[in-house]
Amino acid sequence: MEHLSDIKMLDMLGGHIEANERERYLSHIENCADCRKHWHDLRQVWGVLGALENDICSIDLIPAVTTGINHRRSNFFLYARKLSKIAASILLAAFIGYGAGRISMSKSPEKLSLVVAETSYLVCLAPGSSTGLAESE
Amino acid sequence: MDIQLHTDEQLMVAIAQGCMAEFGELVTRHQEKVFFLALRTLGQWDIAEDISQEAFLRVYHAANSYHPHAKFTTWLYRIVVNLCLDQKRKTKRAYTAISEQTEQLESNTEGDPANILQVKENKQVVWKAMEKLSKRERIVVVLHRFHGLSHAEVADTTGWSLSAVESLMVRSYRKLREELKKFGDFEK
Ligand SMILES: [Zn+2]
């Protein structure tokens, strides 16, 4: 049998190795000086770390967590209210703009033809042209 | 049925339906483990408390989408581990402070004052040794040594590969052995 790895020893210390396998490992440790030394060291570290195992503290997180839930809930509603106000304003502005546009267009069809003419002129503008108009090459 | 008899998964189903009593039971059941995982990883009492609260808030808000494909504690500890990893290290001094303020943590020792003193001293030695580890190394040791997880379960909980966990574990226990050796009679 080859030497035991640190991981096998550590899992053995944590009680994560099945009984028959554990027996096999322990008998190897008994007969192998290298593993025996290593096992001793790891057991020692394991034992010393136990100093923190007895820590107890009377911590009660429930009040703080409950406050956190209520706080986030009220924040969510505040945020949702703000968001709905903004959305309503945008909708209203768009509606007013659209309505106003429709009214002004229907009252002055000549203005519409002027806008179309201006647009077609602007389309002809070309960068780098001395006249601002597209020039034939 | 008494909610204390419910499994964590059953409590989560009730929490998803808005039952606060079940949530209270879940917090009561796991708060100490969660707190100690954060405290031993970060070494800062106040931050460990904040992280524990945040972890339970996340549990509450994720209850609707929670599907138990692993043990509840695996999922819970993963949340805590991620919060600890996200936590920017404030100062190294803060970790040292916990080794000097262990009176905040009561110990399960009784009687003999000499024994109590010895336990306190040992604790400080261990905190100082833990301080020498990186955050990831500490997480691995804390989960393995104090939360009773095997190295495979540590990999499941953290989401790190098995080989990464193995090398972190070997490295951190070796470092601890070296650190603890300096304190000579720590075997008492
Ligand atoms: Zn061997």
Coordinates of C-alpha atoms and ligand atoms in Angstrom, one line a residue:
Chain A
M1 CA 0.0 0.0 0.0
E2 CA 1.3 3.4 -0.9
H3 CA 1.6 6.3 1.6
L4 CA -1.5 8.0 2.7
S5 CA -2.2 11.4 1.3
D6 CA -2.8 14.5 3.5
I7 CA -6.4 14.6 2.2
K8 CA -7.1 11.0 3.2
M9 CA -5.7 11.7 6.7
L10 CA -7.6 15.0 7.0
D11 CA -10.9 13.3 5.9
M12 CA -10.1 10.6 8.4
L13 CA -9.8 13.1 11.2
G14 CA -13.1 14.7 10.1
G15 CA -14.8 11.3 10.3
H16 CA -15.5 11.1 6.6
I17 CA -13.9 7.8 5.9
E18 CA -15.8 4.5 6.2
A19 CA -15.0 2.2 9.0
N20 CA -13.3 -0.6 7.0
E21 CA -11.2 1.8 5.0
R22 CA -10.3 3.6 8.1
E23 CA -9.1 0.3 9.7
R24 CA -6.9 -0.3 6.6
Y25 CA -5.4 3.2 6.7
L26 CA -4.7 3.0 10.5
S27 CA -2.9 -0.3 10.1
H28 CA -0.7 1.2 7.4
I29 CA 0.0 4.2 9.7
E30 CA 1.0 1.8 12.4
N31 CA 3.5 0.1 10.2
C32 CA 4.9 3.1 8.3
A33 CA 7.1 5.5 10.1
D34 CA 6.6 8.3 7.5
C35 CA 2.9 8.2 7.7
R36 CA 2.9 7.8 11.4
K37 CA 4.9 11.0 11.8
H38 CA 2.7 12.9 9.4
W39 CA -0.5 11.5 11.0
H40 CA 0.8 12.6 14.4
D41 CA 1.4 16.2 13.1
L42 CA -2.0 16.5 11.5
R43 CA -3.7 15.2 14.6
Q44 CA -1.9 17.7 16.6
V45 CA -3.0 20.6 14.4
W46 CA -6.5 19.3 14.3
G47 CA -6.6 19.1 18.1
V48 CA -5.2 22.6 18.6
L49 CA -7.7 24.1 16.1
G50 CA -10.4 22.7 18.5
A51 CA -9.7 25.6 20.7
L52 CA -12.1 27.6 18.6
E53 CA -14.7 24.8 18.6
N54 CA -16.1 25.6 22.0
D55 CA -16.9 29.2 21.0
I56 CA -20.5 30.1 21.7
C57 CA -22.2 33.4 21.1
S58 CA -25.7 34.5 21.8
I59 CA -26.3 36.1 18.5
D60 CA -29.8 36.9 17.4
L61 CA -30.1 38.0 13.8
I62 CA -33.9 37.9 13.6
P63 CA -34.6 41.5 14.5
A64 CA -32.0 42.9 12.1
V65 CA -33.0 40.5 9.2
T66 CA -36.7 41.4 9.7
T67 CA -35.9 45.1 9.6
G68 CA -33.9 44.5 6.5
I69 CA -36.8 42.8 4.8
N70 CA -39.2 45.6 5.7
H71 CA -36.7 48.2 4.7
R72 CA -36.2 46.6 1.3
R73 CA -39.9 46.2 0.8
S74 CA -40.6 49.8 1.5
N75 CA -37.7 50.8 -0.7
F76 CA -39.1 48.7 -3.5
F77 CA -42.5 50.4 -3.2
L78 CA -40.9 53.8 -3.2
Y79 CA -38.9 52.9 -6.2
A80 CA -41.9 51.5 -8.0
R81 CA -43.9 54.6 -7.3
K82 CA -41.1 56.9 -8.6
L83 CA -40.8 54.7 -11.7
S84 CA -44.5 54.8 -12.4
K85 CA -44.6 58.6 -12.1
I86 CA -41.7 58.9 -14.6
A87 CA -43.4 56.5 -17.0
A88 CA -46.7 58.4 -16.7
S89 CA -44.9 61.7 -17.4
I90 CA -43.2 60.3 -20.5
L91 CA -46.5 58.9 -21.8
L92 CA -48.3 62.2 -21.2
A93 CA -45.6 64.2 -23.0
A94 CA -45.6 61.8 -25.9
F95 CA -49.4 61.9 -26.1
I96 CA -49.4 65.8 -26.0
G97 CA -46.6 66.0 -28.6
Y98 CA -48.4 63.6 -30.9
G99 CA -51.7 65.4 -30.5
A100 CA -50.2 68.8 -31.1
G101 CA -48.4 67.6 -34.2
R102 CA -51.5 66.1 -35.6
I103 CA -53.5 69.4 -35.0
S104 CA -50.8 71.6 -36.5
M105 CA -50.4 69.4 -39.6
S106 CA -54.1 69.2 -40.3
K107 CA -54.5 73.0 -40.0
S108 CA -51.7 74.0 -42.4
P109 CA -51.1 71.5 -45.3
E110 CA -48.8 74.1 -47.0
K111 CA -46.4 73.9 -44.0
L112 CA -46.2 70.1 -44.6
S113 CA -45.1 70.7 -48.2
L114 CA -42.5 73.2 -47.0
V115 CA -41.1 70.7 -44.5
V116 CA -40.9 68.1 -47.3
A117 CA -39.1 70.5 -49.6
E118 CA -36.6 71.5 -46.8
T119 CA -35.9 67.8 -46.1
S120 CA -35.2 67.0 -49.7
Y121 CA -32.8 70.0 -49.9
L122 CA -30.9 68.8 -46.8
V123 CA -30.6 65.3 -48.3
C124 CA -28.6 66.9 -51.2
L125 CA -26.1 68.4 -48.9
A126 CA -22.8 66.7 -49.2
P127 CA -19.7 67.0 -47.0
G128 CA -16.7 68.5 -48.7
S129 CA -18.8 70.2 -51.3
S130 CA -18.1 73.9 -51.9
T131 CA -21.8 74.7 -52.5
G132 CA -23.2 72.4 -49.9
L133 CA -24.9 70.5 -52.7
A134 CA -24.0 67.1 -54.1
E135 CA -21.8 67.8 -57.1
S136 CA -21.5 65.5 -60.1
E137 CA -17.9 64.2 -60.6
Chain B
M1 CA -47.1 20.0 12.6
D2 CA -44.5 21.8 14.7
I3 CA -42.3 23.9 12.5
Q4 CA -39.3 22.8 14.4
L5 CA -39.8 19.4 13.0
H6 CA -39.8 20.7 9.4
T7 CA -36.8 20.1 7.2
D8 CA -35.0 23.2 5.8
E9 CA -36.5 22.5 2.4
Q10 CA -40.0 22.4 3.8
L11 CA -39.4 25.7 5.6
M12 CA -38.2 27.2 2.3
V13 CA -41.4 26.2 0.6
A14 CA -43.4 28.0 3.3
I15 CA -41.1 31.0 3.1
A16 CA -41.8 31.3 -0.6
Q17 CA -45.4 31.6 0.3
G18 CA -44.6 34.5 2.7
C19 CA -44.6 32.7 6.0
M20 CA -42.4 34.7 8.4
A21 CA -42.6 32.2 11.3
E22 CA -40.9 29.6 9.1
F23 CA -38.3 32.1 8.1
G24 CA -37.6 32.9 11.8
E25 CA -37.2 29.2 12.5
L26 CA -34.7 28.9 9.6
V27 CA -32.6 31.8 10.8
T28 CA -32.6 30.5 14.4
R29 CA -31.5 27.1 13.2
H30 CA -28.6 28.3 11.1
Q31 CA -27.6 31.7 12.4
E32 CA -24.7 30.6 14.6
K33 CA -23.1 28.4 12.0
V34 CA -23.4 31.2 9.4
F35 CA -22.0 33.8 11.8
F36 CA -19.1 31.6 12.7
L37 CA -18.3 30.8 9.1
A38 CA -18.1 34.5 8.4
L39 CA -16.3 35.4 11.6
R40 CA -13.6 32.7 11.2
T41 CA -13.1 33.6 7.6
L42 CA -12.9 37.4 8.0
G43 CA -12.0 37.8 11.7
Q44 CA -14.2 40.8 12.0
W45 CA -17.1 40.6 14.4
D46 CA -19.2 43.5 12.9
I47 CA -18.6 42.5 9.3
A48 CA -19.4 38.8 10.1
E49 CA -22.7 40.0 11.6
D50 CA -23.5 42.1 8.5
I51 CA -22.7 39.3 6.2
S52 CA -24.8 36.9 8.1
Q53 CA -27.8 39.3 7.9
E54 CA -27.2 39.8 4.2
A55 CA -27.0 36.0 3.7
F56 CA -30.4 35.5 5.3
L57 CA -31.9 38.4 3.4
R58 CA -30.8 36.7 0.2
V59 CA -32.2 33.4 1.3
Y60 CA -35.6 35.1 1.9
H61 CA -35.6 36.9 -1.4
A62 CA -34.5 33.8 -3.3
A63 CA -37.1 31.5 -1.7
N64 CA -39.4 31.7 -4.7
S65 CA -36.7 30.5 -7.1
Y66 CA -35.1 28.0 -4.7
H67 CA -35.0 24.4 -6.0
P68 CA -33.5 21.9 -3.6
H69 CA -31.0 20.1 -5.8
A70 CA -28.4 20.0 -3.0
K71 CA -28.6 20.2 0.8
F72 CA -29.9 23.5 2.0
T73 CA -26.8 24.2 4.0
T74 CA -24.6 23.7 0.9
W75 CA -26.6 26.5 -0.8
L76 CA -26.6 28.7 2.3
Y77 CA -22.9 28.3 3.0
R78 CA -22.2 29.1 -0.7
I79 CA -24.0 32.4 -0.3
V80 CA -21.9 33.2 2.8
V81 CA -18.6 32.1 1.1
N82 CA -19.4 34.4 -1.8
L83 CA -20.2 37.3 0.4
C84 CA -17.0 36.7 2.3
L85 CA -15.0 36.6 -0.9
D86 CA -16.7 39.8 -2.1
Q87 CA -15.9 41.5 1.1
K88 CA -12.9 43.7 0.6
R89 CA -10.3 43.2 3.3
K90 CA -10.5 46.3 5.4
T91 CA -7.3 45.9 7.3
K92 CA -5.1 43.1 8.5
R93 CA -5.3 44.7 11.9
A94 CA -8.9 43.8 12.1
Y95 CA -8.2 40.1 11.9
T96 CA -5.6 40.4 14.6
A97 CA -8.1 42.3 16.7
I98 CA -10.3 39.2 17.0
S99 CA -7.4 37.3 18.5
E100 CA -7.2 40.0 21.2
Q101 CA -10.9 40.3 21.8
T102 CA -11.9 36.7 22.2
E103 CA -13.8 37.7 25.3
Q104 CA -16.6 38.5 22.9
L105 CA -16.8 34.8 22.4
E106 CA -17.8 32.9 25.5
S107 CA -16.3 29.5 25.8
N108 CA -17.9 26.3 26.9
T109 CA -15.5 25.8 29.7
E110 CA -16.4 25.5 33.3
G111 CA -14.7 25.7 36.7
D112 CA -10.9 25.8 36.9
P113 CA -9.7 29.3 36.2
A114 CA -6.3 28.0 35.1
N115 CA -8.1 25.9 32.5
I116 CA -10.1 28.9 31.3
L117 CA -6.9 30.9 30.9
Q118 CA -5.3 28.1 29.0
V119 CA -8.3 27.8 26.7
K120 CA -8.2 31.6 26.1
E121 CA -4.5 31.5 25.3
N122 CA -4.9 28.6 23.0
K123 CA -7.6 30.4 21.2
Q124 CA -5.5 33.5 20.6
V125 CA -2.7 31.3 19.3
V126 CA -5.1 29.7 16.8
W127 CA -6.6 33.0 15.7
K128 CA -3.1 34.3 15.0
A129 CA -2.2 31.2 13.0
M130 CA -5.5 31.5 11.0
E131 CA -4.6 35.1 10.3
K132 CA -1.6 33.9 8.3
L133 CA -3.8 32.0 5.8
S134 CA -5.3 33.6 2.7
K135 CA -9.1 34.0 2.6
R136 CA -9.6 31.0 0.4
E137 CA -7.4 28.8 2.6
R138 CA -9.3 29.9 5.7
I139 CA -12.6 29.2 4.0
V140 CA -11.5 25.6 3.3
V141 CA -10.2 25.1 6.8
V142 CA -13.2 26.5 8.4
L143 CA -15.7 24.5 6.4
H144 CA -13.6 21.3 6.9
R145 CA -12.6 21.7 10.5
F146 CA -15.5 23.5 12.1
H147 CA -18.5 22.7 9.8
G148 CA -17.8 19.1 9.5
L149 CA -17.5 18.9 5.7
S150 CA -15.4 16.5 3.8
H151 CA -13.0 17.8 1.2
A152 CA -15.5 16.8 -1.5
E153 CA -18.3 18.6 0.3
V154 CA -16.1 21.7 0.6
A155 CA -15.7 21.6 -3.2
D156 CA -19.5 21.3 -3.6
T157 CA -20.1 24.2 -1.2
T158 CA -17.5 26.6 -2.7
G159 CA -18.0 25.6 -6.3
W160 CA -14.2 25.2 -6.6
S161 CA -12.8 22.2 -8.3
L162 CA -11.9 19.1 -6.2
S163 CA -8.2 19.5 -7.1
A164 CA -8.2 23.2 -6.1
V165 CA -9.8 22.4 -2.8
E166 CA -7.3 19.6 -2.2
S167 CA -4.3 21.7 -2.8
L168 CA -5.8 24.6 -0.7
M169 CA -6.4 22.2 2.1
V170 CA -3.0 20.6 2.1
R171 CA -1.3 24.0 1.9
S172 CA -3.4 25.6 4.6
Y173 CA -3.0 22.7 7.1
R174 CA 0.8 22.7 6.5
K175 CA 0.9 26.4 7.1
L176 CA -1.1 26.0 10.3
R177 CA 1.3 23.3 11.4
E178 CA 4.2 25.5 10.9
E179 CA 2.6 28.5 12.6
L180 CA 1.4 26.5 15.5
K181 CA 4.8 24.9 16.0
K182 CA 6.2 28.3 16.9
F183 CA 4.0 28.3 20.0
G184 CA 5.7 25.3 21.5
D185 CA 3.5 24.0 24.2
F186 CA 0.2 24.3 22.3
E187 CA -0.4 20.6 22.9
K188 CA -1.7 21.2 26.5
Ligands
ZN1 ZN 3.1 5.3 4.6

